[in-house]
Short mmCIF file of C-alpha atoms (C1' of nucleotides) in Angstrom, two decimals:
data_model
loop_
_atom_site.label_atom_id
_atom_site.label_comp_id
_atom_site.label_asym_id
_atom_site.label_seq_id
_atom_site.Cartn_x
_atom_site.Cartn_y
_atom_site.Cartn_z
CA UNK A 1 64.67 -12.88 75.45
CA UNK A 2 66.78 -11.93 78.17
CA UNK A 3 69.73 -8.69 77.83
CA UNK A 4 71.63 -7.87 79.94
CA UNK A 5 74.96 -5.60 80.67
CA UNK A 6 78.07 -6.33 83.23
CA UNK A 7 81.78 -4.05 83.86
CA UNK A 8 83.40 -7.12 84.46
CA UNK A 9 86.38 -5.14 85.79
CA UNK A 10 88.82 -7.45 83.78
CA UNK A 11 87.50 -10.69 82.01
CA UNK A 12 90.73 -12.83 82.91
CA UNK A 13 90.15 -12.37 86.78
CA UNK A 14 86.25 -12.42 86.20
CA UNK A 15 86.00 -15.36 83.52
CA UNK A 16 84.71 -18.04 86.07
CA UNK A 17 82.17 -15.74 87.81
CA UNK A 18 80.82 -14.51 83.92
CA UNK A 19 80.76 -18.41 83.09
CA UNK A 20 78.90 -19.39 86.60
CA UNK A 21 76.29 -16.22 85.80
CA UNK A 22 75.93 -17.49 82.21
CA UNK A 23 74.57 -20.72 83.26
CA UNK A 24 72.67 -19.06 86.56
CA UNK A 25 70.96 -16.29 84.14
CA UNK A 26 70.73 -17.71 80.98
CA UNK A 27 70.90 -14.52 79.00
CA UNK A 28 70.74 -14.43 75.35
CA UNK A 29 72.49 -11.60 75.17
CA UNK A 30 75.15 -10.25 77.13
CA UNK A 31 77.31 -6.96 76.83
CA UNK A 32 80.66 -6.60 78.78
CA UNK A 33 82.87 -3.90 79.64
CA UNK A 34 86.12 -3.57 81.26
CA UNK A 35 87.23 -6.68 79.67
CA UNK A 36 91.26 -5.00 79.76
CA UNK A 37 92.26 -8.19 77.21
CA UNK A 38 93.47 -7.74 73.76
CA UNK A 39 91.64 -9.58 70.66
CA UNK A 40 94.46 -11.87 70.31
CA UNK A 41 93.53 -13.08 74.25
CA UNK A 42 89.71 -12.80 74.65
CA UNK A 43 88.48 -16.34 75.61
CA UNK A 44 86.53 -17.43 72.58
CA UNK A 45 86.47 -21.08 73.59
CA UNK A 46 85.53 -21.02 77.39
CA UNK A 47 82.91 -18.96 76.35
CA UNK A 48 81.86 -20.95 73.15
CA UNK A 49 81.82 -24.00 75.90
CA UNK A 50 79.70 -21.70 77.85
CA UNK A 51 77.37 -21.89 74.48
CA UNK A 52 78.49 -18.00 73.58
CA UNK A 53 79.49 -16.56 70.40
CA UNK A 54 81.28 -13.77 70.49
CA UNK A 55 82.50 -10.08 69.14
CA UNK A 56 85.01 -7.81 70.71
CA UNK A 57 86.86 -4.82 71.14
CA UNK A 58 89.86 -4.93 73.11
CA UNK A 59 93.34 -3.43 74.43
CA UNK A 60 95.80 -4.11 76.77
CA UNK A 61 95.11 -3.16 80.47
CA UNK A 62 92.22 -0.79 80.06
CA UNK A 63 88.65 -0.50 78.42
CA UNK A 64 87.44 -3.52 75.89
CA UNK A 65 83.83 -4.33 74.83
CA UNK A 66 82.17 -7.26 73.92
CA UNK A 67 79.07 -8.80 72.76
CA UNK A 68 78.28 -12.53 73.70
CA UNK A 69 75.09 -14.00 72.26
CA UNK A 70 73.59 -17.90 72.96
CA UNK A 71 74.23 -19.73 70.06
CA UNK A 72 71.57 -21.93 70.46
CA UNK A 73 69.03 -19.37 70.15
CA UNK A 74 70.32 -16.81 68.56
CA UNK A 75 71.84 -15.65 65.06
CA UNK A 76 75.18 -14.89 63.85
CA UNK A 77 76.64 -11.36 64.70
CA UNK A 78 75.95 -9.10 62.03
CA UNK A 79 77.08 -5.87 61.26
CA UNK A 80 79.75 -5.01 63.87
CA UNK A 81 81.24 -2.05 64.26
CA UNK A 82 83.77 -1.09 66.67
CA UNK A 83 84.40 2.86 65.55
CA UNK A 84 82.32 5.84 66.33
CA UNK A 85 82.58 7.00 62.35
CA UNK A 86 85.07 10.02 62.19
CA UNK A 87 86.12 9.65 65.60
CA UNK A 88 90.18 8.13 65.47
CA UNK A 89 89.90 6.78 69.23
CA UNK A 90 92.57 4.03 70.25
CA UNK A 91 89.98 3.69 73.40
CA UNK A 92 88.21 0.02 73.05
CA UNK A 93 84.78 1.99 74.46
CA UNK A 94 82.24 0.87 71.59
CA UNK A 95 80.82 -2.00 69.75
CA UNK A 96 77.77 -2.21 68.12
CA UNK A 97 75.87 -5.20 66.20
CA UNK A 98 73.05 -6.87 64.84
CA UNK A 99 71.95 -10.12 66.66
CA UNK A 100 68.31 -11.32 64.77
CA UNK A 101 65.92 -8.48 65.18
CA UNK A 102 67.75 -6.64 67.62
CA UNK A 103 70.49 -3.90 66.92
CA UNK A 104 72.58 -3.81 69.85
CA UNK A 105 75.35 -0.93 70.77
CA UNK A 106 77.97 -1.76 73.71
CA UNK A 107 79.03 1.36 75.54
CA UNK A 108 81.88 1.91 78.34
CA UNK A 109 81.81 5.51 78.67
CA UNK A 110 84.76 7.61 79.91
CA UNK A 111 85.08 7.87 83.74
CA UNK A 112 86.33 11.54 83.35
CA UNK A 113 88.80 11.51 86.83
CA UNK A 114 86.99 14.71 88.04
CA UNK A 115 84.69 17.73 86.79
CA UNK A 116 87.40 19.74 85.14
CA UNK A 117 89.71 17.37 83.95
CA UNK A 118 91.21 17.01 80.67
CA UNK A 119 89.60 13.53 81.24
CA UNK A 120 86.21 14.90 81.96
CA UNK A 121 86.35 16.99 78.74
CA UNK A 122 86.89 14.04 76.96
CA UNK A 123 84.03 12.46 77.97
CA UNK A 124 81.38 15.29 77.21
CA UNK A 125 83.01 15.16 73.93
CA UNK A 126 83.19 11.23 73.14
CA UNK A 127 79.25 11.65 74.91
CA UNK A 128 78.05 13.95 72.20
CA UNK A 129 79.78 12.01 69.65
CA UNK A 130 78.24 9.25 70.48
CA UNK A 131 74.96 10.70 70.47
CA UNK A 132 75.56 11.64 66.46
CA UNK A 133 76.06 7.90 66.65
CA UNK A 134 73.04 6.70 68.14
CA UNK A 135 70.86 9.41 66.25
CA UNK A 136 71.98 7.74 63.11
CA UNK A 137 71.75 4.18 64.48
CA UNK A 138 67.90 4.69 65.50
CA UNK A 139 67.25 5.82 61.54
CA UNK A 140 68.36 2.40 60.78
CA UNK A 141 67.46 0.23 63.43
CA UNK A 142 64.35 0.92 65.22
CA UNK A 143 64.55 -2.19 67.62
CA UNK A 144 67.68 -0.34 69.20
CA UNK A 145 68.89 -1.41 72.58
CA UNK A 146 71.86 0.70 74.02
CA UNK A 147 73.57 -0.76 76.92
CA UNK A 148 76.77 -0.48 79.18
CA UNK A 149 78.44 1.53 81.73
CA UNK A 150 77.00 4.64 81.36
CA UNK A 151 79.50 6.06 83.79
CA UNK A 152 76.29 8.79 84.75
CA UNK A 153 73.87 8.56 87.95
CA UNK A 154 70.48 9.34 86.04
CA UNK A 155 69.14 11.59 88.69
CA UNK A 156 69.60 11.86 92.36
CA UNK A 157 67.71 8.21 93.49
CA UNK A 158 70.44 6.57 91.32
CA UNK A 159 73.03 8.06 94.11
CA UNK A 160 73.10 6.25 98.19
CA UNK A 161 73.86 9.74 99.30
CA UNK A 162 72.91 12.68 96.70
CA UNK A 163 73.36 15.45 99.55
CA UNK A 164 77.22 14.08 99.72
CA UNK A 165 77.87 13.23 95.94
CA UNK A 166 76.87 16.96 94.61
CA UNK A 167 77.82 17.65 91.42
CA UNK A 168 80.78 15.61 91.55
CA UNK A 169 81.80 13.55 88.87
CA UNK A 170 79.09 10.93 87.89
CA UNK A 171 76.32 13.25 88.47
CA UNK A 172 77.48 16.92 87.28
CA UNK A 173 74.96 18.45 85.44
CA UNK A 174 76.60 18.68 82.41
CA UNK A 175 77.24 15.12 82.46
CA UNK A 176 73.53 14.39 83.21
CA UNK A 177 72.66 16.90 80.22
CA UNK A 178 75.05 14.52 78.08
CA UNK A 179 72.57 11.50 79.32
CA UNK A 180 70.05 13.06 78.51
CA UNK A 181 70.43 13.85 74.97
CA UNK A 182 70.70 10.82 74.39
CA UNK A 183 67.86 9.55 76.08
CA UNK A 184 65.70 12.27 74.10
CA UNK A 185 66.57 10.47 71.09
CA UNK A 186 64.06 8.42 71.89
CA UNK A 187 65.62 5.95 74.55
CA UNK A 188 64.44 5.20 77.47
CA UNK A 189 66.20 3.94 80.64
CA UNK A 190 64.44 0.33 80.78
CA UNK A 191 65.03 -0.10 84.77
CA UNK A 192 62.76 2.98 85.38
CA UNK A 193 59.56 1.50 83.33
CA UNK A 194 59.69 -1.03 86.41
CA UNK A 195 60.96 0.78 89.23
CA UNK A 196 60.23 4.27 90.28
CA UNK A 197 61.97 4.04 94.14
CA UNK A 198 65.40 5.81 95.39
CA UNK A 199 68.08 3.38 96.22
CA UNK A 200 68.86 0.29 93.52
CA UNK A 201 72.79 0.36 93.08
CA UNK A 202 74.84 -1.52 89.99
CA UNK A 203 77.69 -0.18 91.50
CA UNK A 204 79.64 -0.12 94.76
CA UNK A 205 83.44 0.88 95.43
CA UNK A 206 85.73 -1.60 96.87
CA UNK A 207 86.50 0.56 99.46
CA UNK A 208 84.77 1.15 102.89
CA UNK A 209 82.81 -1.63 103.04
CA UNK A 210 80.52 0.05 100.55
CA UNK A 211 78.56 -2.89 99.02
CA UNK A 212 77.69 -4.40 102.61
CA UNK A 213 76.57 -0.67 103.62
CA UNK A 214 74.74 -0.55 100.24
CA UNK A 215 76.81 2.96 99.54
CA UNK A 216 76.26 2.53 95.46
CA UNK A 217 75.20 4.15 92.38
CA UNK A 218 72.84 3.14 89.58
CA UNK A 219 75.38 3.53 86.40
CA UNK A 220 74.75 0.72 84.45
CA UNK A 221 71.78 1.29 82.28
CA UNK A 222 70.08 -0.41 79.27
CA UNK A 223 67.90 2.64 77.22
CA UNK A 224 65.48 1.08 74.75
CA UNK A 225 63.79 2.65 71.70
CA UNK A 226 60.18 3.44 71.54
CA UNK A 227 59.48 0.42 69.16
CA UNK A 228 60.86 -1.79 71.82
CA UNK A 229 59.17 -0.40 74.90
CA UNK A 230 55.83 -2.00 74.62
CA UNK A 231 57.90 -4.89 74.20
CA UNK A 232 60.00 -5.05 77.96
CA UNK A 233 58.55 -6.91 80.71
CA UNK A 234 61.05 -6.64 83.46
CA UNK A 235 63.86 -5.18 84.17
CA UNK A 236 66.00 -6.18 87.24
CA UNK A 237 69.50 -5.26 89.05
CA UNK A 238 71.42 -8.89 89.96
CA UNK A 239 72.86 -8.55 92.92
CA UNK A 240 74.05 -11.72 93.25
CA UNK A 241 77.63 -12.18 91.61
CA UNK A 242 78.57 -8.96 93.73
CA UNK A 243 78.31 -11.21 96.70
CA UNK A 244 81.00 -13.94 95.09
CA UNK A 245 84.59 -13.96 96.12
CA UNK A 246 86.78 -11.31 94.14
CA UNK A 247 83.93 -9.71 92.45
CA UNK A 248 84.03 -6.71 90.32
CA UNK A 249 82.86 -4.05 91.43
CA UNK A 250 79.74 -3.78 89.00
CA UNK A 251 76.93 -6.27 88.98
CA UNK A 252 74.68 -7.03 85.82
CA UNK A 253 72.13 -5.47 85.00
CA UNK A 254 69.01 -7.43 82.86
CA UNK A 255 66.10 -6.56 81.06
CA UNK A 256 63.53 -9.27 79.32
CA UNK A 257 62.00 -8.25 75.75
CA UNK A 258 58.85 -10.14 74.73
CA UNK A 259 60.90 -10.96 71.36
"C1'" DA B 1 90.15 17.10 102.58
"C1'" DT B 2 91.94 12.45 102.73
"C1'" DG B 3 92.11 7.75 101.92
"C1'" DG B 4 90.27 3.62 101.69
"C1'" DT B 5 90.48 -1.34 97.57
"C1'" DG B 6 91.36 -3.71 93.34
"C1'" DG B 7 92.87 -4.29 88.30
"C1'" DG B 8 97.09 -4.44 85.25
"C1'" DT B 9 102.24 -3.19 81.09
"C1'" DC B 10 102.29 -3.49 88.73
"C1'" DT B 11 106.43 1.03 93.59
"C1'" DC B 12 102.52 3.89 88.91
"C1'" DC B 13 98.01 4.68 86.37
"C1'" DC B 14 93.12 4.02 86.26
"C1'" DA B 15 88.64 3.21 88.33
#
DNA sequence: ATGGTGGGTCTCCCA
């Protein structure tokens, strides 16, 4: 099967590029971010045209998750949740659920603004939080696939220009810490089992021509636990849809399980 | 250091 994750950058502008990759790609599982819609507006039947169920998270204007699945091949969602437990967040930033054998959790992790921020505090916190989460989720669900905009350069050949980017926000170290204890859970950044070399982007700012000057970052990640790892057999950045008129600024990311 | 572009509750906030 194929996975894969996409910042859509709102899913009202972006609905006929997601439906055009849909058929292109033909994932069976798909996990959005940035959808900005609210429940009550997320398009349920384009997408069930498309041949997608779907689960959801939303809010007005910023944030939203969801979780499409093909509905030919795959099962009901089961199991959603939409909360980190004990966490009272209005932010639409998680969503987590079963599809078959798979347990999949949606993540749009906080920007933070800039190191120092009230903003940036907020996301070590909601990061270490959400590690608690996933520590608890990998108990239960050993074929665990975490996904989203991770909002964190892994290291410094997930960066076009490392030198110039520092420590700024996106790759501080305390940010990459927050990555990582996460990824010591157990879960492993599924792009790097395939690709070792500097310089594949998921991201590029509208600004300064960045995408034709390939000025990106690699922030859109899909970790894997160890019970699925013998199971991945590719893992690959689309560029594609960031080519398309009006794109977002994010292009999905895919990985194929042998499941 | 600044500003560039694009999204939405659209002359401000967020990325």
């Amino acid at each position: 099967m194929k996975i894969a994750s996409w910042n859509v950058n709102s899913l009202n502008v972006r609905l006929p590029h997601l439906t055009q990759w849909l058929a292109d790609a033909q994932p069976d599982v798909v996990a959005l971010q940035e959808t900005k819609l609210e429940d009550a507006k997320f398009p349920v039947d384009a997408l069930a045209a498309a041949g997608y169920r779907a689960v959801y998270a939303g809010q007005k204007t910023y944030n939203g998750v969801a979780l499409l699945a093909r509905a030919d091949t795959q099962p009901a969602f089961a199991d959603v949740v939409t909360d980190i437990p004990g966490l009272d967040d209005p932010q639409r930033r998680i969503l987590a659920a079963t599809v078959g054998e798979l347990r999949v959790v949606d993540l749009y992790v906080v920007n933070g603004k800039a190191v120092g921020d009230e903003k940036y505090a907020y996301k070590l916190d909601w990061m270490a939080r959400v590690r608690e989460f996933l520590a608890a989720e990998l108990e239960r669900h050993p074929n665990l696939v975490v996904l989203g905009d991770f909002n964190i350069c892994p290291d410094d050949r997930d960066v076009y220009d490392p030198v110039a980017w520092g420590e700024d926000i996106l790759c501080s170290p305390p940010e990459r810490a927050a990555l990582k204890a996460i990824t010591e859970l157990g879960l492993h950044d599924s792009f790097r089992l395939f690709e070792t070399d500097a310089g594949h982007f998921s991201w590029w700012d509208y600004r300064q021509a960045a995408f034709r000057r390939n000025m990106g970052l690699r922030i859109d990640l899909i970790l894997i636990g160890e019970a699925l790892k013998p199971r991945a057999r590719a893992a690959t950045i689309d560029r594609e849809p960031r080519r398309w008129e009006r794109p977002s600024d994010h292009t999905p990311v895919t990985l194929d399980l042998d499941i």
